[in-house]
XYZ file of C-alpha atoms in Angstrom:
549
model
C 254.967 20.726 179.309
C 258.146 20.761 177.241
C 258.710 18.263 174.165
C 260.610 15.553 176.109
C 258.369 15.540 178.910
C 255.394 15.270 176.718
C 256.913 12.389 174.562
C 257.863 10.542 177.815
C 254.129 10.975 179.138
C 252.712 9.882 175.721
C 255.096 6.746 175.867
C 253.891 6.063 179.330
C 250.322 6.213 178.147
C 250.980 3.764 175.190
C 252.684 1.391 177.611
C 250.165 1.563 180.122
C 247.625 1.102 177.237
C 249.394 -1.821 175.967
C 249.751 -3.559 179.214
C 245.954 -3.072 179.901
C 244.992 -4.278 176.600
C 247.179 -7.346 176.921
C 245.653 -8.102 180.402
C 242.309 -7.705 178.900
C 243.039 -10.081 176.287
C 244.503 -12.510 178.662
C 241.382 -12.020 180.601
C 239.008 -12.774 177.862
C 241.202 -15.687 177.089
C 241.015 -17.605 180.356
C 237.330 -16.390 180.720
C 236.633 -18.319 177.432
C 238.387 -21.214 179.292
C 236.053 -21.350 182.091
C 233.026 -19.644 180.833
C 230.435 -22.457 181.489
C 230.395 -25.400 183.914
C 228.831 -27.313 180.815
C 231.890 -26.675 178.978
C 234.682 -27.621 181.189
C 237.557 -27.948 178.995
C 237.504 -25.198 176.350
C 241.112 -24.406 176.230
C 243.361 -23.895 172.889
C 245.286 -27.150 173.279
C 244.742 -28.461 169.736
C 246.610 -31.653 170.353
C 244.484 -34.731 169.924
C 246.227 -35.881 173.250
C 244.445 -33.077 175.184
C 241.049 -34.765 174.309
C 242.109 -38.499 175.227
C 240.470 -38.004 178.800
C 237.407 -36.554 177.582
C 237.040 -39.194 174.883
C 237.532 -42.130 177.333
C 235.135 -40.757 179.775
C 232.615 -40.282 177.148
C 232.751 -43.556 175.882
C 232.597 -45.248 178.911
C 229.511 -43.159 180.214
C 227.683 -43.482 177.086
C 228.369 -47.621 176.820
C 225.254 -48.226 178.953
C 223.234 -47.090 175.768
C 224.406 -50.283 174.124
C 222.049 -52.484 176.343
C 219.295 -49.888 175.548
C 219.499 -50.463 172.050
C 219.365 -54.271 172.681
C 216.222 -53.886 174.767
C 214.564 -51.587 172.224
C 214.954 -54.103 169.320
C 214.710 -57.306 171.279
C 211.145 -57.722 170.519
C 211.992 -57.907 166.736
C 213.727 -61.126 167.399
C 211.516 -62.324 170.043
C 208.291 -62.367 168.692
C 208.833 -64.505 165.829
C 210.401 -67.202 168.079
C 207.701 -66.897 170.622
C 205.190 -68.060 167.871
C 207.324 -71.431 167.588
C 207.722 -71.866 171.502
C 205.598 -74.441 173.095
C 205.333 -72.279 176.409
C 203.444 -69.356 174.670
C 200.640 -69.321 172.718
C 200.074 -65.309 172.142
C 197.552 -63.613 170.375
C 198.376 -60.573 168.426
C 197.148 -58.120 171.175
C 199.572 -60.157 173.550
C 202.547 -59.560 171.253
C 202.085 -56.084 170.932
C 201.898 -55.463 174.519
C 205.282 -57.278 174.761
C 206.644 -55.057 172.021
C 205.238 -51.782 173.449
C 205.422 -52.033 177.198
C 209.125 -51.253 177.578
C 208.217 -47.610 176.414
C 205.309 -47.361 178.869
C 207.825 -46.948 181.672
C 209.744 -43.914 180.297
C 207.476 -41.356 181.742
C 208.013 -42.788 185.258
C 211.680 -43.826 184.853
C 213.023 -40.636 183.629
C 211.985 -38.306 186.275
C 213.247 -40.686 189.076
C 216.580 -40.654 187.022
C 216.812 -37.018 186.690
C 215.807 -36.993 190.951
C 218.433 -39.623 191.476
C 221.143 -38.178 189.532
C 220.951 -34.972 191.654
C 220.995 -36.765 194.652
C 223.540 -39.474 194.315
C 225.397 -38.449 191.138
C 225.398 -39.064 187.376
C 227.668 -42.227 187.318
C 226.096 -43.547 190.570
C 222.624 -43.339 188.898
C 223.938 -45.318 185.806
C 225.300 -48.011 188.019
C 221.911 -48.133 189.682
C 220.013 -48.648 186.595
C 222.142 -52.354 186.252
C 219.781 -53.486 189.053
C 216.558 -53.288 187.398
C 218.326 -54.318 184.236
C 219.632 -57.491 185.452
C 216.286 -58.185 187.070
C 214.322 -57.609 183.818
C 216.843 -59.807 181.571
C 216.831 -62.736 184.026
C 212.848 -62.566 184.010
C 212.789 -62.494 180.378
C 215.166 -65.436 180.160
C 213.292 -67.691 182.436
C 209.797 -66.636 181.367
C 207.437 -69.252 180.974
C 203.957 -67.141 180.640
C 203.140 -63.966 179.461
C 202.957 -61.947 182.960
C 206.776 -63.045 183.625
C 207.863 -61.814 180.000
C 205.904 -58.443 180.432
C 207.426 -57.740 183.842
C 210.789 -58.525 182.651
C 210.187 -55.790 179.815
C 208.965 -53.263 182.323
C 212.086 -54.018 184.324
C 214.367 -53.419 181.123
C 212.288 -50.240 180.121
C 212.646 -48.886 183.653
C 216.564 -49.557 183.525
C 216.790 -47.822 180.138
C 214.897 -44.631 181.250
C 217.162 -44.470 184.595
C 220.493 -44.784 182.982
C 220.241 -42.950 179.668
C 219.522 -39.473 181.225
C 222.316 -39.225 183.739
C 224.831 -40.673 181.091
C 223.840 -37.510 178.523
C 223.833 -35.248 181.519
C 227.447 -36.226 182.391
C 228.618 -35.974 178.722
C 227.520 -32.658 178.470
C 229.160 -31.429 181.677
C 232.753 -33.086 181.092
C 232.756 -32.260 177.028
C 234.632 -29.573 175.696
C 232.174 -27.188 173.824
C 233.621 -27.784 170.368
C 233.315 -31.490 171.061
C 230.101 -31.699 172.914
C 227.740 -32.580 169.973
C 230.290 -35.416 168.650
C 230.667 -36.737 172.029
C 226.882 -36.896 172.812
C 226.327 -38.584 169.445
C 228.469 -41.929 171.119
C 225.061 -42.330 172.734
C 222.667 -43.103 169.771
C 225.722 -44.705 168.285
C 225.970 -47.210 171.133
C 222.253 -47.367 170.873
C 222.221 -48.409 167.204
C 225.004 -51.052 167.545
C 223.011 -52.592 170.110
C 220.182 -53.121 167.760
C 222.633 -54.731 165.416
C 223.811 -57.028 167.803
C 220.487 -58.131 169.043
C 219.250 -58.776 165.221
C 222.733 -60.833 164.720
C 222.041 -62.982 167.701
C 218.632 -63.587 167.232
C 219.561 -65.117 163.763
C 221.625 -67.559 165.322
C 220.757 -67.794 168.987
C 217.482 -68.684 170.967
C 215.752 -65.798 172.410
C 216.642 -66.928 176.250
C 220.189 -67.238 175.477
C 220.197 -63.578 173.896
C 218.556 -62.611 177.129
C 221.080 -64.233 179.389
C 223.919 -62.606 177.280
C 222.307 -59.117 177.639
C 223.024 -59.214 181.408
C 226.671 -58.941 180.470
C 225.976 -55.669 178.286
C 224.328 -54.513 181.491
C 227.085 -55.031 183.921
C 230.139 -54.330 181.919
C 229.510 -50.560 181.635
C 228.792 -50.202 185.296
C 232.161 -51.691 186.062
C 234.101 -49.593 183.410
C 232.802 -46.436 184.820
C 234.430 -47.003 187.997
C 237.594 -46.013 186.191
C 236.459 -42.410 185.464
C 235.758 -39.337 187.712
C 232.402 -38.127 188.746
C 230.846 -34.849 187.158
C 232.757 -31.792 188.834
C 229.972 -29.668 188.364
C 227.795 -32.222 190.390
C 230.706 -32.395 192.899
C 230.697 -28.858 193.173
C 227.029 -28.611 193.585
C 227.216 -31.025 196.764
C 230.396 -28.894 198.547
C 232.845 -31.572 197.417
C 235.463 -29.387 196.142
C 238.410 -31.308 196.855
C 236.933 -34.276 194.894
C 235.901 -31.990 192.083
C 239.504 -30.542 191.906
C 240.693 -34.242 191.314
C 237.936 -34.747 188.732
C 239.147 -31.660 186.891
C 242.873 -32.704 186.952
C 241.845 -35.991 185.532
C 240.055 -34.385 182.708
C 242.722 -31.958 181.966
C 245.528 -34.313 182.700
C 247.266 -33.605 178.956
C 246.240 -29.688 178.804
C 249.090 -27.199 178.992
C 249.832 -25.108 181.806
C 247.777 -21.619 181.216
C 250.313 -18.924 180.263
C 250.917 -16.305 182.817
C 248.956 -18.150 185.433
C 249.874 -19.622 188.633
C 246.825 -21.659 188.793
C 246.087 -24.717 186.517
C 243.553 -24.923 184.254
C 241.608 -27.232 186.683
C 242.002 -24.538 189.405
C 240.599 -21.908 186.908
C 237.748 -24.203 186.100
C 237.181 -24.901 189.811
C 236.905 -21.447 190.603
C 234.476 -20.816 187.595
C 232.061 -23.759 188.844
C 231.921 -22.294 192.324
C 231.081 -18.871 191.157
C 228.175 -20.274 188.966
C 226.981 -22.398 191.507
C 226.873 -19.475 193.880
C 225.077 -17.265 191.219
C 222.400 -19.999 190.869
C 221.944 -20.350 194.508
C 221.403 -16.610 195.129
C 219.156 -16.452 191.836
C 217.285 -19.386 193.603
C 217.028 -17.547 196.459
C 215.533 -14.627 195.060
C 213.239 -16.039 192.324
C 212.385 -19.108 194.301
C 212.172 -22.633 192.586
C 208.560 -23.880 193.951
C 206.073 -25.482 191.478
C 204.012 -22.518 191.353
C 206.648 -20.518 189.568
C 207.321 -23.046 187.201
C 203.574 -23.578 186.507
C 203.375 -19.676 185.499
C 206.289 -20.175 183.312
C 204.658 -22.588 181.370
C 201.351 -20.446 181.173
C 203.568 -17.771 179.118
C 203.858 -17.897 175.199
C 207.562 -19.039 175.585
C 206.274 -22.259 177.448
C 203.062 -23.735 176.306
C 203.856 -22.879 172.499
C 207.032 -24.676 171.968
C 205.352 -27.739 174.065
C 202.249 -28.013 171.804
C 204.279 -27.681 168.590
C 206.590 -30.489 169.683
C 203.958 -32.833 171.060
C 202.394 -32.136 167.475
C 205.763 -33.060 165.868
C 206.371 -36.259 167.875
C 202.942 -37.375 166.720
C 204.008 -37.338 163.101
C 207.426 -38.841 163.948
C 205.763 -41.755 165.932
C 203.153 -42.737 163.418
C 205.177 -42.420 160.256
C 206.753 -45.758 161.289
C 210.089 -45.147 162.282
C 209.744 -46.933 165.622
C 207.497 -49.686 164.401
C 209.865 -50.802 161.791
C 212.375 -51.104 164.639
C 210.179 -53.188 166.912
C 209.005 -55.299 164.112
C 211.770 -55.294 161.760
C 211.872 -59.164 161.200
C 208.377 -59.610 160.852
C 207.971 -56.636 158.381
C 210.777 -58.126 156.001
C 208.891 -61.295 155.777
C 205.559 -59.662 155.253
C 206.738 -57.487 152.489
C 207.560 -60.448 150.342
C 211.680 -60.115 150.416
C 213.636 -63.509 149.808
C 216.194 -62.035 151.750
C 216.888 -63.742 155.361
C 214.770 -61.274 157.507
C 217.559 -61.279 160.303
C 220.099 -60.404 157.865
C 217.962 -57.629 156.451
C 217.391 -56.265 159.987
C 221.082 -56.413 160.669
C 221.676 -54.166 157.562
C 219.077 -51.847 158.482
C 220.385 -51.794 162.030
C 223.866 -51.089 160.778
C 222.814 -48.328 158.414
C 220.972 -46.550 161.281
C 224.367 -46.820 163.304
C 226.247 -45.128 160.533
C 223.856 -42.769 159.557
C 223.728 -41.641 163.576
C 227.135 -40.431 162.890
C 226.612 -38.617 159.971
C 223.625 -36.957 161.523
C 225.927 -35.413 163.761
C 227.660 -33.529 160.775
C 224.094 -32.529 159.651
C 222.811 -31.102 162.493
C 225.906 -28.911 163.077
C 225.775 -27.672 159.407
C 222.228 -27.325 157.968
C 219.139 -25.693 159.427
C 216.242 -27.859 161.081
C 213.360 -26.994 159.139
C 214.722 -28.183 155.729
C 216.163 -31.157 157.374
C 212.684 -32.464 158.691
C 210.843 -31.620 155.507
C 213.277 -33.299 153.341
C 213.340 -36.183 155.399
C 209.550 -36.395 155.409
C 208.993 -36.192 151.968
C 212.017 -38.700 151.230
C 210.443 -41.235 153.920
C 207.121 -40.879 151.865
C 208.600 -41.671 148.532
C 210.582 -44.791 150.062
C 207.593 -45.955 151.833
C 205.354 -45.816 148.656
C 207.798 -47.449 146.550
C 207.799 -50.357 149.005
C 204.256 -50.423 149.260
C 203.730 -50.655 145.788
C 206.332 -53.430 145.162
C 205.009 -55.309 148.368
C 201.333 -55.314 146.726
C 203.013 -56.443 143.284
C 205.013 -59.274 144.902
C 202.196 -60.784 146.643
C 199.888 -60.627 143.174
C 203.030 -62.288 141.697
C 203.200 -59.571 139.227
C 207.192 -59.139 139.797
C 210.163 -61.195 140.942
C 212.095 -58.010 142.072
C 211.833 -59.036 145.789
C 215.048 -56.985 146.598
C 213.245 -53.376 146.088
C 211.135 -53.397 149.399
C 214.274 -53.993 151.115
C 216.237 -51.400 149.377
C 213.252 -48.874 149.799
C 213.188 -49.653 153.699
C 216.903 -49.214 153.902
C 216.517 -45.614 152.256
C 213.444 -44.830 154.427
C 215.912 -45.459 157.239
C 218.546 -43.112 155.779
C 215.597 -40.402 155.329
C 214.312 -40.947 158.427
C 217.899 -40.188 160.177
C 218.314 -36.974 158.428
C 215.709 -35.383 160.435
C 212.245 -36.653 161.563
C 214.026 -39.174 163.725
C 216.693 -37.180 165.329
C 215.535 -33.599 165.457
C 212.642 -33.742 167.660
C 214.428 -35.127 170.388
C 217.036 -32.456 170.351
C 214.712 -29.567 170.086
C 213.602 -29.618 173.593
C 217.101 -28.138 174.569
C 216.546 -25.372 171.951
C 213.044 -24.318 172.069
C 212.287 -23.966 175.869
C 213.924 -21.319 178.193
C 216.313 -22.366 180.450
C 214.251 -22.098 183.797
C 211.776 -24.658 182.615
C 214.271 -26.723 180.242
C 214.575 -29.610 182.845
C 210.929 -30.054 183.743
C 209.871 -29.246 179.847
C 212.137 -31.966 178.599
C 210.582 -34.429 181.065
C 206.971 -33.679 179.774
C 207.630 -33.658 176.088
C 209.902 -36.977 176.579
C 207.166 -38.469 178.315
C 204.309 -37.549 175.733
C 206.611 -38.845 172.936
C 207.280 -42.182 174.618
C 203.302 -42.374 175.352
C 202.743 -41.657 171.521
C 205.405 -44.318 170.802
C 203.542 -46.924 172.734
C 200.292 -46.230 171.251
C 201.928 -46.242 167.775
C 203.723 -49.576 168.331
C 200.478 -51.076 170.199
C 198.426 -50.123 167.250
C 200.660 -51.970 164.424
C 198.575 -55.374 164.035
C 195.162 -53.182 164.279
C 196.351 -50.649 161.643
C 197.511 -53.850 159.447
C 194.152 -55.352 159.640
C 192.260 -52.342 159.138
C 194.249 -50.971 156.032
C 194.528 -54.231 154.510
C 197.841 -55.520 155.179
C 201.537 -54.391 155.357
C 201.194 -52.399 151.865
C 198.470 -50.661 153.074
C 200.056 -49.700 156.541
C 202.960 -48.535 154.308
C 200.763 -45.948 152.406
C 199.666 -44.899 155.968
C 203.300 -44.327 157.004
C 203.971 -42.512 153.630
C 200.720 -39.802 154.405
C 201.733 -39.181 157.999
C 205.344 -38.505 156.824
C 204.104 -35.992 154.316
C 201.979 -34.560 156.892
C 205.057 -34.125 159.158
C 206.838 -32.391 156.315
C 203.875 -29.786 155.956
C 203.518 -29.493 159.691
C 207.129 -28.319 160.142
C 206.760 -26.053 157.198
C 203.751 -24.260 158.917
C 204.514 -24.330 162.504
C 208.122 -25.377 163.487
C 210.479 -22.165 163.982
C 214.138 -22.611 162.931
C 216.663 -22.824 165.840
C 219.830 -23.437 163.646
C 222.342 -20.650 164.900
C 219.579 -18.864 166.672
C 220.411 -17.295 170.093
C 217.809 -18.426 172.856
C 216.611 -14.827 173.289
C 215.431 -14.767 169.547
C 213.737 -17.904 170.097
C 211.941 -16.331 172.876
C 211.170 -13.339 171.182
C 209.451 -15.473 168.290
C 207.070 -17.335 170.738
C 206.048 -13.995 172.369
C 204.789 -12.853 168.699
C 203.923 -16.056 166.697
C 202.423 -19.324 166.883
C 202.776 -20.210 163.145
C 206.123 -19.885 161.424
C 204.329 -19.596 157.949
C 203.258 -16.092 157.968
C 205.110 -15.142 160.976
C 205.256 -11.441 162.118
C 208.591 -9.739 161.745
C 210.190 -7.611 164.048
C 209.482 -3.851 163.658
C 212.226 -2.200 162.049
C 213.759 0.690 164.113
C 213.639 4.214 162.447
C 216.025 7.074 162.869
C 214.898 10.424 164.476
C 214.460 11.976 161.162
C 211.916 9.484 160.093
C 214.132 7.323 157.791
C 214.239 3.379 157.992
C 217.364 2.335 159.958
C 219.071 -0.642 158.412
C 220.848 -2.923 161.042
C 223.845 -5.199 160.058
C 221.365 -8.215 159.668
C 219.272 -6.219 157.173
C 222.471 -5.489 154.792
C 222.244 -7.192 151.594
C 225.479 -8.749 150.360
C 225.275 -9.892 146.614
C 228.067 -11.944 144.974
C 227.095 -10.090 141.375
C 230.340 -8.065 140.439
C 228.190 -5.292 138.846
C 226.328 -4.849 142.362
C 229.393 -5.471 144.834
C 228.524 -2.820 147.021
C 226.367 -2.212 150.431
C 223.567 0.081 150.227
C 222.456 2.370 153.176
C 219.927 4.797 153.985
């Protein structure tokens, strides 16, 4: 071939190569856009305006958690007022049942909510949860005996379990991948704000008035979510393609038109959702979805080991006093000897919890799980010991520093939010294989709420057994230290770990301490082969080099 022909041929190769490379980049770019039905709007539009629809949808869908927070903290203002109500003459055991029975309904309500959200949709299930919620608050507001009060609390617990799961699932399905954690954190933030509201209202209102007003917080979210679209992923799963496209168009209202594409971003995402749904159907047809297959998955080390570890972690979480201080906060502040108004102290604690729930979003994204939980456990123990010591001194008239227990309990809330309160609830999505994640989440959630029930139920008994509030605070401190030690020995690190790495860990290990390391591969000449992960980098200027064998 002559030089000119060779040159033209080379030029054509280069042009074709550039064209192929450019097309590949475009495909990769838009594959990233539509990579998952759980991340519908991952697109390079960086303007805040592009996020507005998702922010609106997430804010309204999570709003139901406001009444969940009110339901959880309501016993804190209810029990002190009931002791002065002529219609009720309750024993300590009956009071503990009023406080704790709300969480006993979660193992029943959560699975029902999971079934309903797949049948009638995420948002429709949230709306449906308002019915038992209104019944519950009405029963409480009109209660004149213990059975009516308990039945009202049961309905409230069922409504909370029914509405929270679908709201969280909805948030994960409409949120952009890099915003998912922040948007999901709206749910616990609303819950914490609901606690602050009920503490503040209990300070100035009768418990019946608070119950009547709680119906407003139950109804309003159900009205507002009528103005946002249903989850596109669910609509696709039901074959409602046109409705799914309308939903995607609403979510992507302010997203720019993808370059070099005739389709809109919503159309690209719809195609991806349909493809993923088809793959899921084919996989289920091939592998089956029966209960026998799920039981077999749980019998594997990747199933039963994380389940056992999480149940143990939830034990330390519940008996470290985190939720006991929430359900009995007003009474607790009276007992520690503080001269501060117990309702005001509860409001301050609730506000602190609300603020820390937002800080926690950053911490979970930035720091490893194990150090956070261990730091949390040790910090909680120190705070509880300080509070217990000063509570004892105040009762013995050895000090007039009545503000110290309040400060110590406030710091206890801060340290609990760092790890031991929040992380166990999130680890169900990190430790279990995707095949059993939904069922495993239901199991662990059920166990956690049963443990919560027993811990709240045992508060008065523990106080009597341990010699009062100072004794039970020392008990909480010991359990908190136990949680830190347990995490150090058993809990694997999941931060920035791939699912395959976590599954491989459980195949070979039960305890994190002394875990078996993955065997290092050797080259054909018998020398140790060092992977990129094994390369040690140092900042020392004199040793700023990479050593390979």
